[in-house]
């Protein structure tokens, strides 16, 4: 009953994640500092995870959902580490960040390869390990929410409240996924679709912030330039 | 005593272009005022100006001003910094 709205939300989420990658790469493009690479990588992996999940809804391939869960968790780990290292002075933390970044990429590749080449492993993963992965993703999201809220409180700028709100909505969606994985009797219902919708709204918030920053500012600049004698 | 964070070259270039952008709207760009606002020694300010001029971001032939490329760069620079601030990641 809920497969069609679920598929639509997964496809829309994947598209939004890929659009957001375009904006998330800009901090790295300007500074060329590796510590900002986690943003585009995180959102990119989330987009790939949603794409895989959408494929899994259309074509019921065994274990495809697990690949998506692993990828999504790694994406949130990327984002959490990016936020953690963003506070550190770049020269001191550069080496540590490069080691962590390489470890996460090696870990993710190993997991995906082992899941694809040895499908038997997926049987063990789908139960308790699946719950662990979702809890890990939720912990990472909680850290990001706290980090962004603290930076909002520090600056007390009304424009900085939107991003914590977006991450809180993603955390609500992730919590819904966790309940679904933990409860075997959980049926697709309004709560589950509501969780997916929360994610979609969260992504729309991110997109709104990116639009406000880059396009409204350009338009404003354009008007000022035109007004000049 | 308040500790001032070290700025990398990109941040100094960005700050210098922002200051020049603001100063050019006034009558005349006074280098000493730019130096005080940027908080760097005068000889280093001259080096930065030469480097930015070499990159085609500022024009220092008659009076100091931003080129079109410099204006575009500073707009993009300020947008990205604003985006990073909104995302909750500070650029230090």
Coordinates of N, CA and C in Angstrom, one line a residue, chain B residues 13-83:
Chain B
X13 N 43.9 37.1 1.8 CA 43.5 37.6 0.5 C 42.1 38.0 0.4
X14 N 41.2 37.1 1.0 CA 39.8 37.4 1.0 C 39.5 38.7 1.8
X15 N 40.1 38.8 3.0 CA 39.9 40.0 3.8 C 40.4 41.2 3.1
X16 N 41.6 41.1 2.5 CA 42.1 42.3 1.7 C 41.1 42.7 0.6
X17 N 40.6 41.7 -0.1 CA 39.7 42.1 -1.2 C 38.4 42.7 -0.7
X18 N 37.9 42.1 0.4 CA 36.7 42.7 1.0 C 36.9 44.1 1.5
X19 N 38.1 44.4 2.1 CA 38.4 45.7 2.6 C 38.5 46.7 1.4
X20 N 39.2 46.2 0.3 CA 39.4 47.1 -0.9 C 38.0 47.4 -1.5
X21 N 37.2 46.4 -1.5 CA 35.8 46.5 -2.1 C 35.0 47.6 -1.3
X22 N 35.2 47.6 0.0 CA 34.5 48.6 0.8 C 35.1 50.0 0.6
X23 N 36.5 50.0 0.6 CA 37.2 51.2 0.5 C 37.0 52.0 -0.8
X24 N 36.9 51.2 -1.9 CA 36.7 51.8 -3.2 C 35.4 52.6 -3.4
X25 N 34.4 52.2 -2.5 CA 33.2 53.0 -2.6 C 33.4 54.4 -2.0
X26 N 34.5 54.5 -1.2 CA 34.8 55.9 -0.7 C 35.6 56.7 -1.7
X27 N 36.0 57.9 -1.4 CA 36.7 58.7 -2.4 C 38.0 58.1 -2.9
X28 N 38.8 57.8 -1.9 CA 40.2 57.4 -2.3 C 40.6 56.3 -1.3
X29 N 41.3 55.3 -1.9 CA 41.8 54.2 -1.1 C 43.1 54.6 -0.4
X30 N 43.1 54.7 1.0 CA 44.3 55.0 1.7 C 44.9 53.7 2.2
X31 N 46.2 53.5 1.8 CA 46.8 52.2 2.1 C 47.0 52.0 3.6
X32 N 47.3 53.1 4.3 CA 47.5 52.9 5.8 C 46.2 52.4 6.4
X33 N 45.1 53.0 6.0 CA 43.8 52.5 6.5 C 43.6 51.0 6.2
X34 N 43.9 50.7 5.0 CA 43.8 49.3 4.6 C 44.7 48.4 5.5
X35 N 45.9 48.9 5.7 CA 46.9 48.1 6.5 C 46.3 47.9 7.9
X36 N 45.8 49.0 8.5 CA 45.3 48.9 9.9 C 44.1 47.9 10.0
X37 N 43.2 48.0 9.0 CA 42.0 47.2 9.0 C 42.4 45.7 8.7
X38 N 43.4 45.5 7.9 CA 43.8 44.1 7.6 C 44.7 43.5 8.7
X39 N 45.3 44.4 9.5 CA 46.2 44.0 10.6 C 47.4 43.2 10.1
X40 N 48.1 43.8 9.1 CA 49.4 43.2 8.7 C 50.4 44.3 8.5
X41 N 51.8 43.9 8.6 CA 52.8 44.9 8.4 C 52.7 45.5 7.0
X42 N 53.2 46.7 6.8 CA 53.0 47.4 5.5 C 53.7 46.7 4.4
X43 N 55.0 46.2 4.7 CA 55.7 45.6 3.6 C 55.0 44.3 3.1
X44 N 54.3 43.6 4.1 CA 53.6 42.4 3.6 C 52.3 42.8 2.9
X45 N 51.7 43.9 3.2 CA 50.6 44.4 2.5 C 51.0 44.6 1.0
X46 N 52.1 45.3 0.9 CA 52.6 45.6 -0.5 C 52.8 44.3 -1.3
X47 N 53.3 43.2 -0.6 CA 53.6 41.9 -1.3 C 52.2 41.3 -1.7
X48 N 51.2 41.4 -0.8 CA 49.9 40.8 -1.1 C 49.3 41.6 -2.3
X49 N 49.4 42.9 -2.3 CA 48.9 43.7 -3.4 C 49.5 43.3 -4.7
X50 N 50.8 43.1 -4.7 CA 51.5 42.7 -5.9 C 51.0 41.3 -6.4
X51 N 50.9 40.4 -5.4 CA 50.4 39.0 -5.8 C 49.0 39.1 -6.3
X52 N 48.1 39.8 -5.7 CA 46.7 39.9 -6.2 C 46.6 40.6 -7.5
X53 N 47.5 41.6 -7.7 CA 47.6 42.3 -9.0 C 48.0 41.3 -10.1
X54 N 49.0 40.5 -9.7 CA 49.5 39.4 -10.7 C 48.4 38.4 -11.1
X55 N 47.5 38.2 -10.1 CA 46.4 37.2 -10.4 C 45.3 37.9 -11.1
X56 N 45.4 39.2 -11.3 CA 44.4 39.9 -12.1 C 43.1 40.3 -11.3
X57 N 43.3 40.2 -9.9 CA 42.1 40.5 -9.1 C 42.0 42.0 -8.7
X58 N 43.2 42.7 -8.7 CA 43.1 44.1 -8.4 C 43.9 44.9 -9.4
X59 N 43.6 46.1 -9.6 CA 44.2 47.0 -10.5 C 44.9 48.1 -9.7
X60 N 46.3 48.1 -9.8 CA 47.0 49.1 -9.0 C 47.8 50.1 -9.9
X61 N 47.2 50.4 -11.1 CA 48.0 51.3 -12.0 C 47.8 52.8 -11.5
X62 N 46.6 53.3 -11.5 CA 46.4 54.7 -11.1 C 46.0 54.7 -9.6
X63 N 44.9 54.1 -9.3 CA 44.6 54.0 -7.9 C 44.1 52.5 -7.6
X64 N 44.2 52.1 -6.4 CA 43.9 50.7 -6.1 C 42.4 50.4 -6.2
X65 N 42.1 49.5 -7.0 CA 40.6 49.1 -7.1 C 40.5 47.6 -7.6
X66 N 39.3 47.1 -7.3 CA 39.1 45.7 -7.7 C 38.8 45.6 -9.2
X67 N 39.3 44.6 -9.9 CA 38.9 44.4 -11.3 C 37.6 43.6 -11.3
X68 N 37.1 43.4 -12.5 CA 35.8 42.6 -12.6 C 36.0 41.2 -12.0
X69 N 37.2 40.6 -12.4 CA 37.5 39.3 -11.9 C 37.5 39.3 -10.3
X70 N 38.1 40.4 -9.8 CA 38.3 40.5 -8.3 C 36.9 40.6 -7.7
X71 N 36.0 41.4 -8.4 CA 34.6 41.6 -7.8 C 33.9 40.3 -7.8
X72 N 34.0 39.5 -8.9 CA 33.4 38.2 -9.0 C 33.9 37.3 -7.9
X73 N 35.2 37.3 -7.8 CA 35.9 36.4 -6.8 C 35.3 36.7 -5.4
X74 N 35.3 38.0 -5.0 CA 34.9 38.4 -3.7 C 33.4 38.1 -3.4
X75 N 32.6 38.2 -4.5 CA 31.2 37.8 -4.3 C 31.1 36.3 -4.0
X76 N 31.8 35.5 -4.8 CA 31.8 34.1 -4.6 C 32.4 33.7 -3.2
X77 N 33.5 34.4 -2.8 CA 34.1 34.1 -1.6 C 33.2 34.4 -0.4
X78 N 32.5 35.6 -0.5 CA 31.6 35.9 0.6 C 30.4 35.0 0.7
X79 N 29.9 34.6 -0.5 CA 28.8 33.6 -0.5 C 29.1 32.3 0.1
X80 N 30.3 31.8 -0.2 CA 30.8 30.5 0.3 C 31.0 30.6 1.8
X81 N 31.6 31.7 2.3 CA 31.8 31.9 3.7 C 30.4 32.0 4.5
X82 N 29.5 32.7 3.8 CA 28.1 32.8 4.4 C 27.5 31.4 4.5
X83 N 27.7 30.6 3.4 CA 27.1 29.3 3.4 C 27.7 28.4 4.5

